[in-house]
Coordinates of N, CA and C in Angstrom, one line a residue:
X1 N 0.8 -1.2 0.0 CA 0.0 0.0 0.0 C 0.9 1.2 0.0
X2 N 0.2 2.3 -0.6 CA 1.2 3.4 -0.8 C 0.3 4.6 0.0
X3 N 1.3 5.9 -0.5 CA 0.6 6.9 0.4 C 0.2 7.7 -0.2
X4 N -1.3 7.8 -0.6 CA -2.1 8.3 -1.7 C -2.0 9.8 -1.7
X5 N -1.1 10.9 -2.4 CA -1.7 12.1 -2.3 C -2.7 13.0 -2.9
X6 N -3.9 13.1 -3.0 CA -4.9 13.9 -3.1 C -4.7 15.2 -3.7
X7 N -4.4 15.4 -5.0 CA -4.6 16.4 -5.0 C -5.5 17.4 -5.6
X8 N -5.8 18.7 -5.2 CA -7.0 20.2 -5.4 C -6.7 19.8 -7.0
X9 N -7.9 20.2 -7.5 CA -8.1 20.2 -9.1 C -8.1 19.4 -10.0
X10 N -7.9 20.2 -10.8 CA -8.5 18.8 -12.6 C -6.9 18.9 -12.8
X11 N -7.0 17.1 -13.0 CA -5.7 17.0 -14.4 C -5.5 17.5 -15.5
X12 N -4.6 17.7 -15.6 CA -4.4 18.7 -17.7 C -4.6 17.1 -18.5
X13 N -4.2 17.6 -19.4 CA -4.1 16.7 -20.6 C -2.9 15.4 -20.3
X14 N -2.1 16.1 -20.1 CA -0.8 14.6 -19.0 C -1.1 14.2 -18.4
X15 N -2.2 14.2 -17.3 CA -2.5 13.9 -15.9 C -1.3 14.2 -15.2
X16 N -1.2 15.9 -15.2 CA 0.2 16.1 -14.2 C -0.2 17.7 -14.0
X17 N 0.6 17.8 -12.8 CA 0.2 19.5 -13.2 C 1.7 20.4 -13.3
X18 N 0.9 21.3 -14.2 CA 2.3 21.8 -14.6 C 2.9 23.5 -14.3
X19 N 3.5 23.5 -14.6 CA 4.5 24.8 -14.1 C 4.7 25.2 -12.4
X20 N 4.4 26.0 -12.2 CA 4.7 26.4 -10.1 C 3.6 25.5 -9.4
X21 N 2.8 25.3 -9.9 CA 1.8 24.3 -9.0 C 2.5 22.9 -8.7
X22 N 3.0 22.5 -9.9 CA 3.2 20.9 -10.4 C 4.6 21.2 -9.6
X23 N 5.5 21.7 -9.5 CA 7.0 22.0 -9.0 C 6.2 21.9 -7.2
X24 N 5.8 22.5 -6.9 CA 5.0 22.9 -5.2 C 4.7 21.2 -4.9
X25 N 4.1 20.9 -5.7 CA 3.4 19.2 -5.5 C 4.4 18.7 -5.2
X26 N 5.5 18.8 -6.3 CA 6.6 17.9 -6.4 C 7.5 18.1 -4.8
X27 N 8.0 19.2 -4.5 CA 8.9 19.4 -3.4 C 7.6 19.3 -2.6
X28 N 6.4 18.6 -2.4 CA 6.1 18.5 -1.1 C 6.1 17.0 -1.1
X29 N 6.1 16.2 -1.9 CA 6.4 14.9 -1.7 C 7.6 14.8 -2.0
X30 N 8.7 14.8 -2.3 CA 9.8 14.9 -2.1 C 10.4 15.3 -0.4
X31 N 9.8 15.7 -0.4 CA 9.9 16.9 0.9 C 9.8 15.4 2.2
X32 N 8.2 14.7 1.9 CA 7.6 13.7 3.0 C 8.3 12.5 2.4
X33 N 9.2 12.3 1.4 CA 9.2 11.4 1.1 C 10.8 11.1 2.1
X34 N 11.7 12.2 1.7 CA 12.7 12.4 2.7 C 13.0 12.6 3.9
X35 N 12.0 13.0 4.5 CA 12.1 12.7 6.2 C 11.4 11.8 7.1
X36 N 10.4 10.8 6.0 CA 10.1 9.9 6.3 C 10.6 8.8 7.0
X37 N 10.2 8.1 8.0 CA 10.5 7.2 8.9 C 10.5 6.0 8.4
X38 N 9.5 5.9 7.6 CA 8.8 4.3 7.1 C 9.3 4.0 6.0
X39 N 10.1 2.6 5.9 CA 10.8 2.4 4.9 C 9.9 2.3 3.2
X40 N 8.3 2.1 3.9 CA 8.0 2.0 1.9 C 7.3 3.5 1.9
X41 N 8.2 4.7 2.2 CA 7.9 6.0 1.8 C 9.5 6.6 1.9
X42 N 10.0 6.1 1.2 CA 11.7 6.8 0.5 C 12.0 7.7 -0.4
X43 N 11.1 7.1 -1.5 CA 10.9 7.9 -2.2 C 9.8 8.6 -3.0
X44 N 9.8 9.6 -3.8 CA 8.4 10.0 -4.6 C 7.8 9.1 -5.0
X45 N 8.0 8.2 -6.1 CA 8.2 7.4 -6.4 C 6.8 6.3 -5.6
X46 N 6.9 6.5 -4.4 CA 6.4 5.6 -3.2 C 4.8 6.6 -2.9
X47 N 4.9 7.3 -3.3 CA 3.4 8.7 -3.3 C 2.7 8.2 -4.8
X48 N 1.2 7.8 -4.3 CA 0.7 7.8 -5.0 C -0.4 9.5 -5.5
X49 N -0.4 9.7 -6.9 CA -1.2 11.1 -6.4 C -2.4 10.8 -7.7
X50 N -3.3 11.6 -6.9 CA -4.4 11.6 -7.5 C -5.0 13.3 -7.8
X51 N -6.4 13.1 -8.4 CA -6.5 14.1 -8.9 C -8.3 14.3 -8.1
X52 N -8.7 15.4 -7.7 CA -10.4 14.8 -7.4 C -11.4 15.2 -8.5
X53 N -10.7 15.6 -8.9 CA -11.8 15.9 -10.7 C -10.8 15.4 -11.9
X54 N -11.9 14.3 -12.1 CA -11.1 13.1 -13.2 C -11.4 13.9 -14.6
X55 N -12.1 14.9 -14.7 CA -12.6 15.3 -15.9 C -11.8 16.6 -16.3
X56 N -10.8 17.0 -17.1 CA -10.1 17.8 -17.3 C -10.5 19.6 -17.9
X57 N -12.2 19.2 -18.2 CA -12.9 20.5 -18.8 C -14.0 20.6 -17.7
X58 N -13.9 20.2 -16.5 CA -14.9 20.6 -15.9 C -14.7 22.0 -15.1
X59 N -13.8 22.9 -15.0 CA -13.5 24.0 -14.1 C -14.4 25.0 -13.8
X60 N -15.4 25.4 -14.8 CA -16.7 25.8 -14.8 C -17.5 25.3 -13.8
X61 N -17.7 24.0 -13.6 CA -18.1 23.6 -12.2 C -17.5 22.4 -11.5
X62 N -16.9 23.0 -10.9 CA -15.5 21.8 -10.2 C -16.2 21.6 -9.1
X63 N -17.1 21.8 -7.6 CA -17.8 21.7 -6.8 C -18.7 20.2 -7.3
X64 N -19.5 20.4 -8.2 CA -20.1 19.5 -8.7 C -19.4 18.3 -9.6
X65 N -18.5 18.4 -10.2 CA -17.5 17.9 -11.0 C -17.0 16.8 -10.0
X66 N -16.0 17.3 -8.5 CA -15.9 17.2 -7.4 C -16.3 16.1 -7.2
X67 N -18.1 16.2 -6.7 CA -19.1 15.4 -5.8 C -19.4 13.8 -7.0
X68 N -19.6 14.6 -8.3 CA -20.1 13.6 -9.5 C -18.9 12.5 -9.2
X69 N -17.6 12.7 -9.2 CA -16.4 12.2 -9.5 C -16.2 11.5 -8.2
X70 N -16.7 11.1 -7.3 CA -16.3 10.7 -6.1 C -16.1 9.1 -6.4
X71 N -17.5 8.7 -6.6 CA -17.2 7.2 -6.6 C -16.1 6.8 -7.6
X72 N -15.8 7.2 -8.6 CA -14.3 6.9 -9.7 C -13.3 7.1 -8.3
X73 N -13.1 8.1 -7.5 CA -12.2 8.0 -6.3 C -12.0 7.1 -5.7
X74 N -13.5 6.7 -5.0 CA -13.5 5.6 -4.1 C -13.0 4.2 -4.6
X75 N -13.4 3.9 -6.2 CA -12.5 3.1 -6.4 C -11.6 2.8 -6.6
X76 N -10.6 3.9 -7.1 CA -9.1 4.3 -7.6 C -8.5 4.1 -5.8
X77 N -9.4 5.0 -4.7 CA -8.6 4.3 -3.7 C -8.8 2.6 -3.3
X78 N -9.9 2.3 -3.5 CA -9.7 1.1 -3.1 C -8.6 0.1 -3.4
X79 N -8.5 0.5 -5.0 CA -7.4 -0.1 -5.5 C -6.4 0.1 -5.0
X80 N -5.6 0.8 -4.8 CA -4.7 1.7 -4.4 C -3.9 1.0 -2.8
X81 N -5.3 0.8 -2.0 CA -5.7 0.6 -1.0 C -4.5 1.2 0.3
X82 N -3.9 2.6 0.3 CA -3.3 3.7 1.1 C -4.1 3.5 2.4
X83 N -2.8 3.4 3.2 CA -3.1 3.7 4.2 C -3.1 5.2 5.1
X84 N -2.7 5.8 4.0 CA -3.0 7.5 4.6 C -3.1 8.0 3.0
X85 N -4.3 9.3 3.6 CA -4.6 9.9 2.1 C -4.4 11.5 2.5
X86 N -3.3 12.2 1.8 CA -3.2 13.8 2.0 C -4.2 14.1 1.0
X87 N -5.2 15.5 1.5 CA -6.1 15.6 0.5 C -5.8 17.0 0.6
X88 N -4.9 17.8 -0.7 CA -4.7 18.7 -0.7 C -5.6 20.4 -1.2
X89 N -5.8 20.6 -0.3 CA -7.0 22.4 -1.1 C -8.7 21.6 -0.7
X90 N -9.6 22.6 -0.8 CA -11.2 22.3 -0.9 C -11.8 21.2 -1.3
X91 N -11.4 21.8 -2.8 CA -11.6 20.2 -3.9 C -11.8 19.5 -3.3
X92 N -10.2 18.8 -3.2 CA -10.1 17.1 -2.8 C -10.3 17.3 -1.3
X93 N -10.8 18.1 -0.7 CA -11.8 18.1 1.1 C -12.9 17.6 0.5
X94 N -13.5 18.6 -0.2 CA -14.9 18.4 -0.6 C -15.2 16.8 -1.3
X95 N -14.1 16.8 -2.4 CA -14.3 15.4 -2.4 C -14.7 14.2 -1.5
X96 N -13.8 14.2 -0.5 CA -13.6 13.0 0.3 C -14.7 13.3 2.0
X97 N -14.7 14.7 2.2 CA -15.8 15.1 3.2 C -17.0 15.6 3.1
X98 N -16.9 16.3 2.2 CA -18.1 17.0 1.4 C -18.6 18.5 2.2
X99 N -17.4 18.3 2.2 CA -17.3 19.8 3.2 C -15.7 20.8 2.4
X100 N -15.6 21.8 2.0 CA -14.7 22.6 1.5 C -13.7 23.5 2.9
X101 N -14.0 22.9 3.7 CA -13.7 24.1 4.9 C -12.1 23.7 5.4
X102 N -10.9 23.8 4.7 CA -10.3 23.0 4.7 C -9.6 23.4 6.1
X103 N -9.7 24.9 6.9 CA -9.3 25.3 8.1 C -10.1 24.8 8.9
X104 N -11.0 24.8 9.1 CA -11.8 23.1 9.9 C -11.4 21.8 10.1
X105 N -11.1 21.4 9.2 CA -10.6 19.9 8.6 C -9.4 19.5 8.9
X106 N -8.1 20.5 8.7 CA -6.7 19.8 8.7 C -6.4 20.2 10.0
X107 N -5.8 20.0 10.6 CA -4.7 19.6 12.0 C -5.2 18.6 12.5
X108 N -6.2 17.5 12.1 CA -6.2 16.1 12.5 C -6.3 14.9 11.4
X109 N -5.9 13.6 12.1 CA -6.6 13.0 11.4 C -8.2 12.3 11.4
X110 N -8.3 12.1 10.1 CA -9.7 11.6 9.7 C -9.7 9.9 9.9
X111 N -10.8 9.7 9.7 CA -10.7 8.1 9.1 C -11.7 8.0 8.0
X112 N -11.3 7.5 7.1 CA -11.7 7.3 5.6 C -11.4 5.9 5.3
X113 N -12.7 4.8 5.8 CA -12.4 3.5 5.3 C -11.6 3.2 6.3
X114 N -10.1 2.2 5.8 CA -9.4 1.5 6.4 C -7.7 2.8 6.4
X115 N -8.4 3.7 6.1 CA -6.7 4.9 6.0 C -7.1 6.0 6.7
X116 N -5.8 6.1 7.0 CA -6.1 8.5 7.6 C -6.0 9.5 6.6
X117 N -7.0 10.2 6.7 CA -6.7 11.0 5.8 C -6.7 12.7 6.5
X118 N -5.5 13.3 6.3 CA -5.3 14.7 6.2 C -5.9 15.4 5.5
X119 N -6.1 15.9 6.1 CA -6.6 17.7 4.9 C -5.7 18.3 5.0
X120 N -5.1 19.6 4.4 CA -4.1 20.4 4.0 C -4.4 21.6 2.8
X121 N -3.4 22.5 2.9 CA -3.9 23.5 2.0 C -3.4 23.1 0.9
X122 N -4.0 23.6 -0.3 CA -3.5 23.5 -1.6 C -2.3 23.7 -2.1
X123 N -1.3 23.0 -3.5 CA -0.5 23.4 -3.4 C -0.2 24.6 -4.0
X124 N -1.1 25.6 -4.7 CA -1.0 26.9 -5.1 C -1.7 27.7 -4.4
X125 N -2.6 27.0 -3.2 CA -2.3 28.3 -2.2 C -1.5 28.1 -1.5
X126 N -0.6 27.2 -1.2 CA 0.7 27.5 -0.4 C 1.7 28.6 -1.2
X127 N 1.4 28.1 -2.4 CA 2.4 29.6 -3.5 C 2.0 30.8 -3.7
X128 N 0.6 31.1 -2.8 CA 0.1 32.0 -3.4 C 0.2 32.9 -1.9
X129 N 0.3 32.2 -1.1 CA 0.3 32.8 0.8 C 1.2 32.2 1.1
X130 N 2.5 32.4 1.6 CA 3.7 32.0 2.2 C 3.0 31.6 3.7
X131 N 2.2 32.6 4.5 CA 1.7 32.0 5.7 C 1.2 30.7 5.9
X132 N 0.5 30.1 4.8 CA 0.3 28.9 4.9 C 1.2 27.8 4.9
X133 N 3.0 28.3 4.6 CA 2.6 26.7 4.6 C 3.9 26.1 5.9
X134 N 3.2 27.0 6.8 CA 3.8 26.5 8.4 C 2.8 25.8 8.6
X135 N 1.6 25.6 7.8 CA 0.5 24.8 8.4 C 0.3 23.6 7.6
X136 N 1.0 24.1 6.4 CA 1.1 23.0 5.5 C 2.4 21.7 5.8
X137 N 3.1 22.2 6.4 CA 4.3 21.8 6.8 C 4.0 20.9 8.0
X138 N 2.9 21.4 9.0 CA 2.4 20.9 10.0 C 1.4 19.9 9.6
X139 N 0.8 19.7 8.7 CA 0.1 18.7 8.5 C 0.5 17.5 7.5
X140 N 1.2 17.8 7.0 CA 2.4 16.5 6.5 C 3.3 16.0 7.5
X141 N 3.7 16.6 8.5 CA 4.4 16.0 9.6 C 3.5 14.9 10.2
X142 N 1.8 15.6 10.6 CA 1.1 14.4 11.1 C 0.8 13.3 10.2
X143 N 0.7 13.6 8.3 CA 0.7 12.3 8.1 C 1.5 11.4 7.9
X144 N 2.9 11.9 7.6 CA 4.3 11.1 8.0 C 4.1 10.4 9.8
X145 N 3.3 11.0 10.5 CA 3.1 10.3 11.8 C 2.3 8.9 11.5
X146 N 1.1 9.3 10.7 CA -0.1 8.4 10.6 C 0.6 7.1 10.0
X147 N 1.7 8.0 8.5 CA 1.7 6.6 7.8 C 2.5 5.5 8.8
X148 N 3.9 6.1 9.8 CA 4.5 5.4 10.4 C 3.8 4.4 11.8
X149 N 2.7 5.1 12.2 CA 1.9 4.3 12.5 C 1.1 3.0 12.2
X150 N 1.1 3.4 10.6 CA 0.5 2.5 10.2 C 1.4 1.1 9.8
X151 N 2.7 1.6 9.8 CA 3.4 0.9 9.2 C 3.9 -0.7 10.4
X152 N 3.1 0.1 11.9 CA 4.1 -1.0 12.8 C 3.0 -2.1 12.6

């Protein structure tokens, strides 16, 4: 099982995101992937990431896009079957709680199924407000806690 990251918004056309957003993604799993404790999270590589809107022209309504697209989630995690899921920005809150409130939501863990799942801020609103991402920083520490938990 890997460590699913969740991320805010629609896939492009690569299923990747690209320019300062896709770089922000990247050094934050790099980031968990390096100070990790738990031997099957070493590297990126070991992060699985996802997207919560499978549909790449839905941005016009991503709320609904979001909610529509959930069960495709539920099965992509099932497969997957993560024992911790970072769900990065509203979006992928709303996805998985059905609630967007993502300062509500992160500084604990959830249970989702048989995984923890984090909330956390987006990775372009970490680029977009430097203040966030002491909090962002602070909620990948607890899921690097959860996954090592999970690991014993």
């Amino acid at each position: 099982s890997r460590t699913n990251v969740l991320a805010e918004g629609i896939t492009d056309q690569t299923g990747h995101f690209e320019g300062e957003t896709g770089i922000q993604l990247q050094k934050i799993i790099q980031w968990m992937a390096r100070v990790s404790k738990n031997e099957r999270f070493r590297t990126a590589g070991d992060a699985y990431v996802s997207y919560a809107v499978k549909c790449p022209d839905a941005a016009a309504c991503i709320d609904e896009a979001a909610l529509a697209c959930k069960p495709l989630l539920e099965k992509e995690l099932s497969a997957v079957n993560p024992k911790c899921v970072v769900a990065l920005g509203e979006t992928a809150a709303l996805a998985l709680t059905g609630s967007r409130d993502v300062k509500g939501l992160r500084g604990r863990a959830h249970a989702l199924g048989g995984a923890k799942l984090i909330i956390s801020h987006a990775a372009r609103d970490i680029l977009e407000n430097a203040e966030l991402k002491k909090e962002a920083w602070a909620d990948l520490e607890l899921a690097l806690d959860e996954i090592s938990k999970a690991a014993v």
